[in-house]
Amino acid sequence: MHRSMPPLQRDRLYPVYRRRLHDLVFYVVPALMWIALSLRHMSVTLPTAANPKMEVGGLWGERKSQDLRLFGERAARRLAPYVAFRAEGSADDLPTALARLGEAGLGFPIVVKPDRGYQGWGVRKVEGPDELAAYLANVLPGTGLILQRFVAHDGEAAVFYIREPGASHGRIASMVLTYAPHVVGDGSSTLEALVDADPVLAGNRAVYRERHRARWRTVVPANEVVTLTVARSARLGAVYRDAAHLVTPELERTIEEIARDIPEFHFGRFDLRFSSLEALRHGEGLSILELNGAGAEMLHIWDGRTRLRDAYRILWRQYRTLFAIAAENRRRGHRPAGIGTMLALQRRQEHLRRAYPTST
């Protein structure tokens, strides 16, 4: 597991505040930051102008497939192949999806994820037609999906890119290595007990139990690593490590080339897979899984060594930069989305999310 990344120090997988504070409590201060900046700039939805070509700037509820279609020819070469598909709740869904996959030259396994989604909701690795049929049967009619090639590299990074409007070059403002949620056996505890012993993981026990039914109450041998989900997100218990020290001029050039091939992209995060740390440093062999816009976080706030006040300092700088970029784009003639649009997208996304299959 994670052969392409450095071994983790087991004592600080998550920051202390991740274990002790509910998300609603943690985000009170960032919410106040957002309100303060909204008052300063006279718009609560101003960040939707940060990336003018992305639906609502990629802030919330946007279609991921629409973002990926913005990739130009050079950028698309580094994008994990995918097809966008709309499930209609009919018997034709499976044969249509299989035909689309065949046309794109995609075989199993694939990763299926909602077109409108966040934090790993509904993301599943699908091994064959039967599993795909089961997934399609459990979403609401009209649900947009992305069917993407499963990238077997176990190295994963989240690279945050920023470029001010009019600037000739951007910069990598944050990079983390992303480890799948997992437990390590002690030779005496069951998988269930290992999950329940960790307050971060325990909240997702139902998700893990569904994927590991056969061994849920089986003792995990000492030092065996059990990957709990393929999907890697903070909600599911992913572990993040600040990797700013791995950023090289070669990697910056590669990310710059990709970002500049996406029209009017100024602020957001690339989630990508890589084959080795050496390849990552050289910006080679990268497979982009997803592009997140104005709503993305700099994920080194979730590094286990980050202190709470440092996390808030990072978020304050991030929000100030986001609002400043959006304000400049507003001056250039790009209008922010209205609050009505944002509320409609929120309702639509949450309506669909409640029916998404469990992540795996």
Tab-separated table of N, CA and C in Angstrom, residues 192 204-217 228-229 357-360:
chain	number	residue	atom	x	y	z
A	192	GLU	N	-13.313	-4.318	12.749
A	192	GLU	CA	-14.331	-3.465	13.357
A	192	GLU	C	-13.758	-2.701	14.551
A	204	ASN	N	-17.407	6.705	9.970
A	204	ASN	CA	-17.681	6.133	8.648
A	204	ASN	C	-17.733	4.608	8.677
A	205	ARG	N	-17.971	4.033	9.854
A	205	ARG	CA	-17.909	2.580	9.987
A	205	ARG	C	-18.880	1.871	9.044
A	206	ALA	N	-20.045	2.468	8.775
A	206	ALA	CA	-21.012	1.830	7.883
A	206	ALA	C	-20.464	1.729	6.462
A	207	VAL	N	-19.714	2.760	6.036
A	207	VAL	CA	-19.109	2.741	4.708
A	207	VAL	C	-18.078	1.629	4.623
A	208	TYR	N	-17.198	1.556	5.632
A	208	TYR	CA	-16.140	0.551	5.618
A	208	TYR	C	-16.711	-0.860	5.747
A	209	ARG	N	-17.746	-1.005	6.575
A	209	ARG	CA	-18.336	-2.327	6.781
A	209	ARG	C	-18.912	-2.877	5.483
A	210	GLU	N	-19.541	-2.004	4.677
A	210	GLU	CA	-20.114	-2.479	3.420
A	210	GLU	C	-19.036	-3.028	2.496
A	211	ARG	N	-17.884	-2.375	2.463
A	211	ARG	CA	-16.808	-2.820	1.573
A	211	ARG	C	-16.089	-4.049	2.116
A	212	HIS	N	-16.081	-4.239	3.445
A	212	HIS	CA	-15.278	-5.304	4.061
A	212	HIS	C	-16.145	-6.268	4.872
A	213	ARG	N	-17.323	-6.573	4.371
A	213	ARG	CA	-18.247	-7.438	5.118
A	213	ARG	C	-17.607	-8.769	5.488
A	214	ALA	N	-16.850	-9.354	4.571
A	214	ALA	CA	-16.313	-10.701	4.784
A	214	ALA	C	-15.309	-10.761	5.936
A	215	ARG	N	-14.659	-9.672	6.230
A	215	ARG	CA	-13.632	-9.714	7.290
A	215	ARG	C	-13.871	-8.687	8.388
A	216	TRP	N	-15.073	-8.144	8.438
A	216	TRP	CA	-15.369	-7.065	9.387
A	216	TRP	C	-15.110	-7.481	10.834
A	217	ARG	N	-15.443	-8.702	11.168
A	217	ARG	CA	-15.256	-9.163	12.549
A	217	ARG	C	-14.119	-10.180	12.649
A	228	LEU	N	-9.341	1.064	3.612
A	228	LEU	CA	-10.773	1.054	3.914
A	228	LEU	C	-11.623	1.474	2.726
A	229	THR	N	-11.159	2.433	1.932
A	229	THR	CA	-11.881	2.836	0.727
A	229	THR	C	-10.880	3.184	-0.365
A	357	PRO	N	-24.964	5.899	-4.231
A	357	PRO	CA	-24.505	4.679	-3.564
A	357	PRO	C	-23.367	4.977	-2.585
A	358	THR	N	-23.166	4.074	-1.630
A	358	THR	CA	-22.091	4.232	-0.652
A	358	THR	C	-20.739	4.229	-1.354
A	359	SER	N	-19.847	5.104	-0.914
A	359	SER	CA	-18.497	5.144	-1.479
A	359	SER	C	-17.734	3.876	-1.120
A	360	THR	N	-16.785	3.505	-1.978
A	360	THR	CA	-15.939	2.339	-1.674
A	360	THR	C	-14.485	2.678	-1.938
